[in-house]
Coordinates of C-alpha atoms in Angstrom, one line a residue:
X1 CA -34.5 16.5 35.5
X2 CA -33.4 12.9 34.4
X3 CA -30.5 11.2 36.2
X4 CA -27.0 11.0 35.3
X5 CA -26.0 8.0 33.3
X6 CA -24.6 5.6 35.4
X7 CA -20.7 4.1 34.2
X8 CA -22.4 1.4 32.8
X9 CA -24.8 3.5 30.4
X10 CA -22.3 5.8 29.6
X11 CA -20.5 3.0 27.7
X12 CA -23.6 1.6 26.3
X13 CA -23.8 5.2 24.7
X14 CA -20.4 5.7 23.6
X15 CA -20.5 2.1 22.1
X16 CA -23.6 2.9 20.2
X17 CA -22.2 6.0 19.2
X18 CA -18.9 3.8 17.4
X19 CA -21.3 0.9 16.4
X20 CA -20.0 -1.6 18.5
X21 CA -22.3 -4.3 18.9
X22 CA -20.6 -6.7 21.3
X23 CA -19.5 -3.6 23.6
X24 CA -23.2 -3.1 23.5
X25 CA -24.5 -6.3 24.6
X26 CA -21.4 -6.5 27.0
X27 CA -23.2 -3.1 28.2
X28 CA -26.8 -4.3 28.1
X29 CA -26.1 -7.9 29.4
X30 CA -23.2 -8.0 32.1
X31 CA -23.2 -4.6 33.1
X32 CA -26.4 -4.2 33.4
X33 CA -27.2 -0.9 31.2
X34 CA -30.3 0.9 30.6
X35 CA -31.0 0.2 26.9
X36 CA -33.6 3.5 27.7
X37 CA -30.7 5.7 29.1
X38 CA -30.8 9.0 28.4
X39 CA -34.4 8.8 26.5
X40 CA -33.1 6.1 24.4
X41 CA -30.2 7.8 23.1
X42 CA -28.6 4.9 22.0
X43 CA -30.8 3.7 19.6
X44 CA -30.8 7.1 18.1
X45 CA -26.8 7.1 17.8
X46 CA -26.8 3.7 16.2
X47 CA -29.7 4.4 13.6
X48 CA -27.7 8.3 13.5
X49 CA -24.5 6.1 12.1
X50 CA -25.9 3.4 9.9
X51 CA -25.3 0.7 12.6
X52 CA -27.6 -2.0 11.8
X53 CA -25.6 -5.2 13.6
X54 CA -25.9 -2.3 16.5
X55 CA -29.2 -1.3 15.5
X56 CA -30.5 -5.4 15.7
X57 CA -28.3 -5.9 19.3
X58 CA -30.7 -2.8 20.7
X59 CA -33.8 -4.4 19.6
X60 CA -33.2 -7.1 20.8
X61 CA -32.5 -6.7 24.4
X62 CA -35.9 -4.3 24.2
X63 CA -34.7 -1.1 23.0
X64 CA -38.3 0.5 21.6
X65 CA -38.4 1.1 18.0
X66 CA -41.6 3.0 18.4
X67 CA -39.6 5.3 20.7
X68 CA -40.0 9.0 19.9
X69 CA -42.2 8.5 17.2
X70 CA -40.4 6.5 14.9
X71 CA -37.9 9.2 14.6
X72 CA -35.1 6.7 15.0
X73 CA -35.9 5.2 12.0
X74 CA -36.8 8.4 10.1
X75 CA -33.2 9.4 10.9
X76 CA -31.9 5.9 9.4
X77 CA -33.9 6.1 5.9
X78 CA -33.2 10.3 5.4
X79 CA -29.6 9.0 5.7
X80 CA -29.9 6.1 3.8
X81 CA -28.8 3.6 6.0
X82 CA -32.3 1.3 4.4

């Protein structure tokens, strides 16, 4: 059974949610989230929602976009968010 999101992940996943990127990387970089919280739920909610500043913030600070088989991406196209 996985932890509970800490305070600090739980607005990393709310922000992704909204696509706000500088709440994000306020998140990832002074708050010191887990850009893997909650099996890398955020990068799903951003590619979910057609956040692509979002998207790029996650990738950068090492979310995996390999994660889950690619199905973060999959999600993005089928939406057509590329």
């Amino acid at each position: 059974h996985a932890p509970a999101p800490c305070a600090a992940d739980r607005l990393l996943l709310d922000a992704a949610k909204a696509g706000h990127a500088g709440v994000l990387n306020l998140a990832l970089k002074q708050l010191g989230a887990n850009v893997h919280a909650d099996n890398d739920a955020a990068l799903r909610k951003t590619c979910w929602g057609g956040h692509a500043a979002a998207v790029a913030a996650l990738l950068e600070q090492g979310a995996d976009g390999h994660a889950l088989q690619g199905e973060p991406f999959l999600v993005t196209c089928e939406r057509g968010h590329l």
